Short mmCIF file of C-alpha atoms and ligand atoms in Angstrom, two decimals:
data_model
loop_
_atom_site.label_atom_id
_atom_site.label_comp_id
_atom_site.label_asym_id
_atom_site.label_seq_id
_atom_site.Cartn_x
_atom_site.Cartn_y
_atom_site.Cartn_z
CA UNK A 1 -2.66 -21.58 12.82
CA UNK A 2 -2.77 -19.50 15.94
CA UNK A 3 -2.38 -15.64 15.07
CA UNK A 4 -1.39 -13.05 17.25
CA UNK A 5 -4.26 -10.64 17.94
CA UNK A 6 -4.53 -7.30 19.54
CA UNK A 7 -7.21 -7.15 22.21
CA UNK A 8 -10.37 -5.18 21.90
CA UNK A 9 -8.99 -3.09 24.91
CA UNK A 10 -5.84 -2.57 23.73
CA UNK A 11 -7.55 -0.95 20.51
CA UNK A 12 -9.71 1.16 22.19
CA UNK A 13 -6.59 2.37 24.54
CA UNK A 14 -4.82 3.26 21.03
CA UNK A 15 -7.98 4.49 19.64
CA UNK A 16 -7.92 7.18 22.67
CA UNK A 17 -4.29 7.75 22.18
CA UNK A 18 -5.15 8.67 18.42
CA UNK A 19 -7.95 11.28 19.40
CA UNK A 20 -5.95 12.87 22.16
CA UNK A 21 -2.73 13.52 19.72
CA UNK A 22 -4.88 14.01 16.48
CA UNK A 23 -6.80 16.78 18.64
CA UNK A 24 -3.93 18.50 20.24
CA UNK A 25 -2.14 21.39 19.21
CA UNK A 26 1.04 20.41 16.96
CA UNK A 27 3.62 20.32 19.70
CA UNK A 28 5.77 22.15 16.55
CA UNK A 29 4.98 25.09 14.46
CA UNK A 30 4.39 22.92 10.96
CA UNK A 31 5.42 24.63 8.19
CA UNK A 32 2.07 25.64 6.91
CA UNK A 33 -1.39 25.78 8.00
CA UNK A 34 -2.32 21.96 7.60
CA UNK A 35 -5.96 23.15 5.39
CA UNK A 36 -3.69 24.59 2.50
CA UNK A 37 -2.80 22.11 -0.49
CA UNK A 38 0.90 20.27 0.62
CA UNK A 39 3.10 21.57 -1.65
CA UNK A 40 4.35 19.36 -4.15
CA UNK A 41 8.71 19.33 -4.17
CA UNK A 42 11.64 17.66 -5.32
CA UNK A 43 13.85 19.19 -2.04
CA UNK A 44 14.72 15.94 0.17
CA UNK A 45 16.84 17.85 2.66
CA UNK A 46 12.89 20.26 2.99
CA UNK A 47 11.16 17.23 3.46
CA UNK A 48 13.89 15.59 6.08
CA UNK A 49 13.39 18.98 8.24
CA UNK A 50 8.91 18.61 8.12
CA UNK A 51 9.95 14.84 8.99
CA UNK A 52 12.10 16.32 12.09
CA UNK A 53 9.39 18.84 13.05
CA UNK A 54 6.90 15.87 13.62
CA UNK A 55 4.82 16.67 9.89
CA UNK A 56 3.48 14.56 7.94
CA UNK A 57 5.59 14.17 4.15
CA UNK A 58 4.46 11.90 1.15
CA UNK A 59 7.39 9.99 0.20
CA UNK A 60 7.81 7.78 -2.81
CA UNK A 61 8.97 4.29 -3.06
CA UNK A 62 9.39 1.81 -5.64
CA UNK A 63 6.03 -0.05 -4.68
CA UNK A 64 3.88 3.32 -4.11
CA UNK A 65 3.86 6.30 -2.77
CA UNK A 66 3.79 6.22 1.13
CA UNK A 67 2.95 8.53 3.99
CA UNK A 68 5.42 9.21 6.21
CA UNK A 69 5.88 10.47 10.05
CA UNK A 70 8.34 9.80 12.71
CA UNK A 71 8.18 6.30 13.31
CA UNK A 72 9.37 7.20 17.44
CA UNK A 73 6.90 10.14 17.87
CA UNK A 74 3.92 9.39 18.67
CA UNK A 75 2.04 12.28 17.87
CA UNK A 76 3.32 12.51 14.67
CA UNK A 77 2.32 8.71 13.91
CA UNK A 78 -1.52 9.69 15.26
CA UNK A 79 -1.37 12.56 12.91
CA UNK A 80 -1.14 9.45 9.88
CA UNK A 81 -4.01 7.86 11.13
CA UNK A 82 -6.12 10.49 11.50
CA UNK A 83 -5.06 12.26 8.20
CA UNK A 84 -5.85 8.74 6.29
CA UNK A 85 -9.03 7.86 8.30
CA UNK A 86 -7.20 4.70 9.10
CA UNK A 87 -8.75 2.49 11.71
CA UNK A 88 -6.48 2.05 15.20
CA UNK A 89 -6.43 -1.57 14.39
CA UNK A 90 -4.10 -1.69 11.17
CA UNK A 91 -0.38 -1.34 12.10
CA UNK A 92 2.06 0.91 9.87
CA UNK A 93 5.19 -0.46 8.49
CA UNK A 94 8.61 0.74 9.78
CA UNK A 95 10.81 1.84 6.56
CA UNK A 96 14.70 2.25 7.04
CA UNK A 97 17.65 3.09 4.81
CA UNK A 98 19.34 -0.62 5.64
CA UNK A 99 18.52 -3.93 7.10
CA UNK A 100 20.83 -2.89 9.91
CA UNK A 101 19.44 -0.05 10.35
CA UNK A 102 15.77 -1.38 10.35
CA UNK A 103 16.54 -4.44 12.59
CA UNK A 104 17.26 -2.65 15.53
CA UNK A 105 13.70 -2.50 16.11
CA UNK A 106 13.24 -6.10 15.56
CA UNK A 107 14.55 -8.64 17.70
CA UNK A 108 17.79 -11.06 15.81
CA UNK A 109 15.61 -12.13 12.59
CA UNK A 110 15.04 -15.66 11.75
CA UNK A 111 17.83 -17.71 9.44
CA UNK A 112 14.83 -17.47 6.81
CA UNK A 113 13.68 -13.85 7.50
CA UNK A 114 17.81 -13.00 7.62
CA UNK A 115 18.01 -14.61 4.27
CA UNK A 116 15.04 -13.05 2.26
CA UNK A 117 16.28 -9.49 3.58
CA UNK A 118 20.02 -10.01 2.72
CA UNK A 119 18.11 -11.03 -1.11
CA UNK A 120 15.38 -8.45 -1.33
CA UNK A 121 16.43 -5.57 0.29
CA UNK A 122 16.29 -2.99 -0.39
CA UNK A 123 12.90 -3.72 -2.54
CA UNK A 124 9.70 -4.57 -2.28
CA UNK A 125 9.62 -7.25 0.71
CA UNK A 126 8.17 -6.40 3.78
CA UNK A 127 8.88 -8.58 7.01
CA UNK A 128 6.65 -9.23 10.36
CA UNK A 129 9.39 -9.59 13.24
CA UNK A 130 8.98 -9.27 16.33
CA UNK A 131 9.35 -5.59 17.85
CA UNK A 132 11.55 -3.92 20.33
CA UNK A 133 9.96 -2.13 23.49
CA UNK A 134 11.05 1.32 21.46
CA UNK A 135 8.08 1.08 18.56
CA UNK A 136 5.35 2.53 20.00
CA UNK A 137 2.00 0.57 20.19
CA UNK A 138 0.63 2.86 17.58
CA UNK A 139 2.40 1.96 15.15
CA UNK A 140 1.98 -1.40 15.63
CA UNK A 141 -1.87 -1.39 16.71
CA UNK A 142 -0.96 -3.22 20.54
CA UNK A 143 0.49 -6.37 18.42
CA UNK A 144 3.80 -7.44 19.36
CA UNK A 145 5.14 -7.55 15.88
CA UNK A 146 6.25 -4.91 13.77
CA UNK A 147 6.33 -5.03 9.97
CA UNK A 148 9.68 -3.55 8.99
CA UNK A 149 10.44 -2.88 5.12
CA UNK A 150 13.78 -1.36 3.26
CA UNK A 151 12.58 0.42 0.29
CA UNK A 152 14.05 0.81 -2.47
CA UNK A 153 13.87 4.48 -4.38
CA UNK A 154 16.95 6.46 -4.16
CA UNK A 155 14.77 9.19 -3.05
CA UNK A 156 13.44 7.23 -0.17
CA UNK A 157 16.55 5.70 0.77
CA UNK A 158 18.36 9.37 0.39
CA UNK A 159 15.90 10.66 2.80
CA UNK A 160 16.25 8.03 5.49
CA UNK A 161 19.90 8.52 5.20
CA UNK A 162 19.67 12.03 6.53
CA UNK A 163 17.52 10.54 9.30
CA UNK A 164 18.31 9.63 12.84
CA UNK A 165 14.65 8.15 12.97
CA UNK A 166 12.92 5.06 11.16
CA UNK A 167 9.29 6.05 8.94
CA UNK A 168 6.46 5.32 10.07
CA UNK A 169 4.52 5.15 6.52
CA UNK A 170 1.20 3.39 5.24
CA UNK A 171 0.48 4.14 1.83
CA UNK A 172 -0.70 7.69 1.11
CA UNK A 173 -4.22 7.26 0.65
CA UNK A 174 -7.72 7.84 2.48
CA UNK A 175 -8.36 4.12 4.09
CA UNK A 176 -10.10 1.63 1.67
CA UNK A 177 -8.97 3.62 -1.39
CA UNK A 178 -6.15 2.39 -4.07
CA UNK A 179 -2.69 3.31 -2.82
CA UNK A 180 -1.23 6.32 -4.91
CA UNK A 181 1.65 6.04 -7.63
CA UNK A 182 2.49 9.74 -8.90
CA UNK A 183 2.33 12.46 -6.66
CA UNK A 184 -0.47 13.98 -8.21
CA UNK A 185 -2.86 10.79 -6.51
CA UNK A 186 -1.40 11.96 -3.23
CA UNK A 187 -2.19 15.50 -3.66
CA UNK A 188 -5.77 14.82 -4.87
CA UNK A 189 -6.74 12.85 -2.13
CA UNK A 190 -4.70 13.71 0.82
CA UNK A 191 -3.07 16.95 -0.47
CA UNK A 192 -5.10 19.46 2.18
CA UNK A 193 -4.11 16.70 5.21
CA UNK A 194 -0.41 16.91 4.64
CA UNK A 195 2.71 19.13 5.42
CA UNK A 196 4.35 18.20 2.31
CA UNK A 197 4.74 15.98 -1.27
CA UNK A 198 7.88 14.61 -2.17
CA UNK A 199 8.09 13.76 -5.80
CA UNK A 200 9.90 10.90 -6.99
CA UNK A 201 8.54 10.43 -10.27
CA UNK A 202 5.59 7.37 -10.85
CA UNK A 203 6.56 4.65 -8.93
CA UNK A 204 8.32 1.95 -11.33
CA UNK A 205 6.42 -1.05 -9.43
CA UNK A 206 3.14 0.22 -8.73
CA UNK A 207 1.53 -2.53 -6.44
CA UNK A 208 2.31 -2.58 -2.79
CA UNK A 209 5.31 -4.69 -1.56
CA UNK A 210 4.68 -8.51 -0.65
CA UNK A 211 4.60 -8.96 3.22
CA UNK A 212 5.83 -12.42 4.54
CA UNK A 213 5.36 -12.96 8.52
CA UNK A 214 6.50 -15.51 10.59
CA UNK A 215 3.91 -17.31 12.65
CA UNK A 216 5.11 -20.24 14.69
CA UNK A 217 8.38 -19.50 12.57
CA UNK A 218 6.60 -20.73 8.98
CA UNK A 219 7.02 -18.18 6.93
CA UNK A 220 4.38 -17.35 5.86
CA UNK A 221 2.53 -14.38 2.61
CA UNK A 222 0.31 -11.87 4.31
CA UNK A 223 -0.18 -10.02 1.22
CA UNK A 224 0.63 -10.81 -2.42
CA UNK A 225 2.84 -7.66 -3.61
CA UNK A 226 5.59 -6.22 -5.79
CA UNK A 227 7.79 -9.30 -4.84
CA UNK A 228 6.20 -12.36 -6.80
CA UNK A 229 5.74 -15.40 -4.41
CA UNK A 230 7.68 -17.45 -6.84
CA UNK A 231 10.52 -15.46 -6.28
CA UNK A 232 10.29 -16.02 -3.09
CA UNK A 233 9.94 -19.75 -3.20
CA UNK A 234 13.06 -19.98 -4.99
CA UNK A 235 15.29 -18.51 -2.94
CA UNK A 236 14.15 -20.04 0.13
CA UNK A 237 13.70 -23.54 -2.00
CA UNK A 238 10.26 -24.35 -0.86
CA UNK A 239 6.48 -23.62 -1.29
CA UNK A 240 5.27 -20.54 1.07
CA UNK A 241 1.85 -20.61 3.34
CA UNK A 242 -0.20 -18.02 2.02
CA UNK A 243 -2.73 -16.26 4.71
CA UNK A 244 -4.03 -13.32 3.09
CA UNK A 245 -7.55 -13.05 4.37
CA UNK A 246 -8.28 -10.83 7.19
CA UNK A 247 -11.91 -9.44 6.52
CA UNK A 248 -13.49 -9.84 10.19
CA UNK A 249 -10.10 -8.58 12.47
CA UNK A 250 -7.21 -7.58 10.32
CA UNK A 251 -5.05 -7.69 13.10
CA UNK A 252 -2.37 -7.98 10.81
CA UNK A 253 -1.98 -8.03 7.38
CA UNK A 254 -4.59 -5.38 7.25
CA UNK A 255 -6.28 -6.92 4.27
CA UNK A 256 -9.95 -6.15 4.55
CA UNK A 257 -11.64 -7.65 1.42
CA UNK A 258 -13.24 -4.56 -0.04
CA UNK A 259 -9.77 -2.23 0.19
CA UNK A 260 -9.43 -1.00 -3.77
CA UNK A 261 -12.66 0.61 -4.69
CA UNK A 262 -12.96 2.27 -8.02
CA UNK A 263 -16.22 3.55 -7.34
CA UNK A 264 -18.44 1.87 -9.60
CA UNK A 265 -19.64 -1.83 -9.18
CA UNK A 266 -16.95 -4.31 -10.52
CA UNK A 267 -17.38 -7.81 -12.70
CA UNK A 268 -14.33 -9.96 -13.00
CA UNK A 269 -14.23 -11.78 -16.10
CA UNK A 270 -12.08 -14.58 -17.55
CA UNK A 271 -11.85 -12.82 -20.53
CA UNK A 272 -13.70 -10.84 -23.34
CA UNK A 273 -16.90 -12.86 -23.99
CA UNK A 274 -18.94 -10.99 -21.99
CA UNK A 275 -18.82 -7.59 -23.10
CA UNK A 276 -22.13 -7.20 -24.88
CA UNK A 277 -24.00 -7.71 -21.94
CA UNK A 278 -22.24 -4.53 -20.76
CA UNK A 279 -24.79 -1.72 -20.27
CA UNK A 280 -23.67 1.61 -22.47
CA UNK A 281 -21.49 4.12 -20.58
CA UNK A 282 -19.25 1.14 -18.78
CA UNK A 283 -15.78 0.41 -18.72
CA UNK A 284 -13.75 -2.25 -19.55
CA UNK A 285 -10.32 -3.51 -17.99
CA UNK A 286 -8.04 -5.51 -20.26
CA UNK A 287 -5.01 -6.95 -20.32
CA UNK A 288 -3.05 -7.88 -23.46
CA UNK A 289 -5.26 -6.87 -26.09
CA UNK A 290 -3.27 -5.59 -28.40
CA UNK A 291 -4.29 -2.31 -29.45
CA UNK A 292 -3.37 1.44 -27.30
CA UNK A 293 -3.51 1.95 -23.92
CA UNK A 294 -7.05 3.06 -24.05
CA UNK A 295 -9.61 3.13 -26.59
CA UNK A 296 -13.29 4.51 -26.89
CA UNK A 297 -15.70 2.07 -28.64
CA UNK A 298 -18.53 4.72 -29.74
CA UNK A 299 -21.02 2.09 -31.43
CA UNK A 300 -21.55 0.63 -28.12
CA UNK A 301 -20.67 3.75 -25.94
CA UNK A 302 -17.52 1.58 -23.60
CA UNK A 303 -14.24 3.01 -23.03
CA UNK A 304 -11.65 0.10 -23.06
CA UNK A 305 -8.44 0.54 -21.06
CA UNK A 306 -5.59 -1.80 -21.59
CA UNK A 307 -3.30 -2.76 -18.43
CA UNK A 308 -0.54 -3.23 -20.90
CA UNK A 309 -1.59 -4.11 -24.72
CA UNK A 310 1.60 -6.02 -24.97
CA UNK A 311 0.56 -7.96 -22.61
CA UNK A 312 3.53 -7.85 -19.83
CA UNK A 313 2.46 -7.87 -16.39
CA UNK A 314 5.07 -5.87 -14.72
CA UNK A 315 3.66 -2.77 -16.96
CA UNK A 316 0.04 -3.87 -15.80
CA UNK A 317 1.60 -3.69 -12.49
CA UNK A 318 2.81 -0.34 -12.96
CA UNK A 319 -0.91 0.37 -14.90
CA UNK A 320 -3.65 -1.02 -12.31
CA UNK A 321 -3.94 2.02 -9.27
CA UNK A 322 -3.87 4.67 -12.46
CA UNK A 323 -6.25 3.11 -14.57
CA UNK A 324 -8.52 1.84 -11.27
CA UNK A 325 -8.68 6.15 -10.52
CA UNK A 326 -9.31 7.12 -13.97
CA UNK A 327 -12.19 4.89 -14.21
CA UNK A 328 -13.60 5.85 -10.34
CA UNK A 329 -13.28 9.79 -11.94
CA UNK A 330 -15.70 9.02 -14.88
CA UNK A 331 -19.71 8.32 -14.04
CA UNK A 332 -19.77 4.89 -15.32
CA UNK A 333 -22.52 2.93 -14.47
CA UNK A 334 -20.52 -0.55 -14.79
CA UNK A 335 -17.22 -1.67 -15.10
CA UNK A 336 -15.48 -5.07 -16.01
CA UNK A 337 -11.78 -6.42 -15.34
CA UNK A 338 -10.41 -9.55 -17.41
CA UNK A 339 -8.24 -11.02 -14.71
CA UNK A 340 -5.06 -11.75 -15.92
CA UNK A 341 -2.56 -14.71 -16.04
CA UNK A 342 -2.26 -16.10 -12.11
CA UNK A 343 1.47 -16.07 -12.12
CA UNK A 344 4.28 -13.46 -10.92
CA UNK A 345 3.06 -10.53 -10.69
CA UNK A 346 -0.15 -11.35 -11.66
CA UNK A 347 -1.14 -12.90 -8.48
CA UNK A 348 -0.80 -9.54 -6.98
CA UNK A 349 -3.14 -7.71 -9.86
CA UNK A 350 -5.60 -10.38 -9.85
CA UNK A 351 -5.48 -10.09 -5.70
CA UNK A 352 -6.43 -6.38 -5.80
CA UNK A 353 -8.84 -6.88 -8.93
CA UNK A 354 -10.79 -9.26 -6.88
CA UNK A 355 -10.66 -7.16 -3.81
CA UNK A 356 -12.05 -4.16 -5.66
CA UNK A 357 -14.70 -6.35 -7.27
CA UNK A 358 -16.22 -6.69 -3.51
CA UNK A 359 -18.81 -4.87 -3.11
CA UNK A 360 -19.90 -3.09 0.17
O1 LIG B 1 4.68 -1.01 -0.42
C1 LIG B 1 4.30 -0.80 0.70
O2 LIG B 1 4.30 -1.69 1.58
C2 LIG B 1 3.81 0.62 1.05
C3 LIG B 1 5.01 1.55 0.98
C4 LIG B 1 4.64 2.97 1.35
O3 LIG B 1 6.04 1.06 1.78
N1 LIG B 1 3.17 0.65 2.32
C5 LIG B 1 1.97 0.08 2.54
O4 LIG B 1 1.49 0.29 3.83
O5 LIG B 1 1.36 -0.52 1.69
P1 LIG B 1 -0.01 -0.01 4.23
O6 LIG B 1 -0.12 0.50 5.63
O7 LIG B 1 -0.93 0.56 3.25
O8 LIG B 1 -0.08 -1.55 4.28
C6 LIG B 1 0.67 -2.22 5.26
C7 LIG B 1 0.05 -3.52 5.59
C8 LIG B 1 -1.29 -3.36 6.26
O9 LIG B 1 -2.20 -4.19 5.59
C9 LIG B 1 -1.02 -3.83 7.68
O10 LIG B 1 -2.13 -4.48 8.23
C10 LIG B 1 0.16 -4.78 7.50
O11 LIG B 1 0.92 -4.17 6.52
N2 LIG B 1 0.94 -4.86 8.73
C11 LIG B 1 1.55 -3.88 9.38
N3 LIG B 1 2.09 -4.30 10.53
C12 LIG B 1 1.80 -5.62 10.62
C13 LIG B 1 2.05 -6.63 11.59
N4 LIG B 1 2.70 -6.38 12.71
N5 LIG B 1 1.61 -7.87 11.33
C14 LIG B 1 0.96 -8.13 10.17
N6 LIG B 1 0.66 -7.21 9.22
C15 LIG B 1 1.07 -5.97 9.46
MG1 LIG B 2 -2.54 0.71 2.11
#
């Protein structure tokens, strides 16, 4: 299947772009000098006028918490990628209060992309449509598609409303690490890179949104998200192309294999067997087991944490990034994840499990 791909000279022309903005002068007084922690707030309308000024605000959405910039300024939209470390290569997603809104920087979408939008929207679907001349080649790293997403947290969509401009926002964390889902993540990691931290609360998904692209007009999974597949299936009545490996030049859906680290070296298991050939002072990720969300077993010196002891995946969903961080703050020397049932949502867990399994 023939993918579009952004030359090497195009990236090293964005690349330069990047360095020249990231290095400048703001072009507007930001509200406070950039080294100080980002206050953390609750104030849309504060956040709407850093978002004017060209700064840089956390935002949350339903999926996880994103970092936002004028999607139409392009110094504001270097600023991301050099706050996150992001390489030039990996394209931001457009976010807008309405499909209307978001698909006048698209050209007319597809009956199939029309119909998934007019479904999903706003929520945790993200389409790859072709752009209009107006989205600068930064934000989509020199391809000529644009990935274009209608979120759907009332804080997020309050905040676009007061906006004459689409987002520009990746998710708010340092490239290669697990996307954030409180506000807190965002402020430990990017906090001192940031004008601001809008706080909506944890975010009730807690896995990035499912991307679908349209090559050749198949639609077509770039990345296995918030939005089950199945789901997807249904309402378009048949079984989706999935393409979501992208390890040598993630042109597109940006999904380099090693992209959730928790720190520590990672086994997947099938399931429980294996945990005596643990080495003391490791940690274990379950699913389903029954018991509290986490548990220290002081015989054989493991710390167990449970996605969701009930055993429901939307609340492993909501579990994984948090858990994943806890155990990258401790100084285990292993750690284990049972993967957990391949369907719905758990095709998205198991997808980032496995990713953060592979080591460097
Ligand atoms: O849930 C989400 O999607 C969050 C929230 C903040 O909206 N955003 C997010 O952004 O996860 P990010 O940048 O971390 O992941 C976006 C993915 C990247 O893997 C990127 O490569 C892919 O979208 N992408 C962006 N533009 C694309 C394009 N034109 N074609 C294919 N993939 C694209
Ligand atoms: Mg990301």
């Amino acid at each position: 299947m023939q993918r579009q791909v952004a030359t090497r000279s195009d990236c090293t022309k964005i690349s330069q772009k990047i360095r020249t903005f990231a290095a400048r002068p703001p072009l507007l007084a930001t509200p406070h000098p950039i080294a100080l922690p980002a206050p953390i707030t609750t104030d849309i309308a504060a956040a709407a006028e850093v978002l004017r000024a060209g700064g840089l605000v956390a935002i949350p959405t339903e999926t996880v918490y994103g970092l936002a910039g004028n999607a139409l300024n392009e110094a504001a939209v270097a600023k991301i990628f050099a706050a996150k470390n992001r390489p030039s290569f990996d394209p931001l997603i457009l976010h807008q209060s309405s499909a209307e809104r978001i698909f006048a920087f698209t050209t007319a979408p597809s009956p199939a992309a029309a119909q998934l939008a007019a479904h999903c929207w706003p929520g945790p679907l993200t389409l790859v449509l072709n752009k209009q001349a107006v989205v600068p080649d930064l934000v989509s790293a020199g391809l000529e598609t644009v990935a274009v997403r209608v979120p759907q947290h009332p804080v997020a969509r309050q905040l676009l409303e007061l906006l004459d401009f689409p987002l520009a926002a990746p998710s708010a964390n340092p490239f290669g690490y697990v996307s954030p889902t409180t506000a807190q993540h965002v402020a430990d990691q990017l906090g001192d890179r940031i004008d601001l931290i809008l706080d909506g609360g944890p975010c009730q998904i807690g896995l990035e949104s499912t991307i679908v692209g349209f090559p050749e007009g198949v639609p077509t999974v770039y990345r296995k998200g918030g939005l089950p597949v199945e789901s997807l299936e249904q309402l378009l009545g048949h079984p989706l192309a999935i393409n979501t490996h992208s390890s040598s030049h993630p042109t597109a859906p940006g999904m380099l294999s090693r992209h959730y680290s928790p720190g520590v070296p990672l086994d997947l298991w099938a399931d429980l067997k294996q945990v005596d050939e643990l080495p003391p002072d490791s940690a274990v990720i379950g699913f389903g087991m029954g018991g509290t969300h986490y548990r220290r077993d002081e015989n054989r010196h493991l710390d167990f944490y449970d996605l969701s002891p009930t055993g429901s995946l939307e609340e492993a969903a909501q579990q994984l990034f948090s858990v994943l961080r806890q155990v990258a703050k401790q100084d285990y020397l292993r750690a284990a994840a049972v993967l957990v049932p391949e369907r719905g949502l758990g095709r998205a867990i198991n997808d980032r499990l496995r990713r953060a399994a592979v080591e460097e």
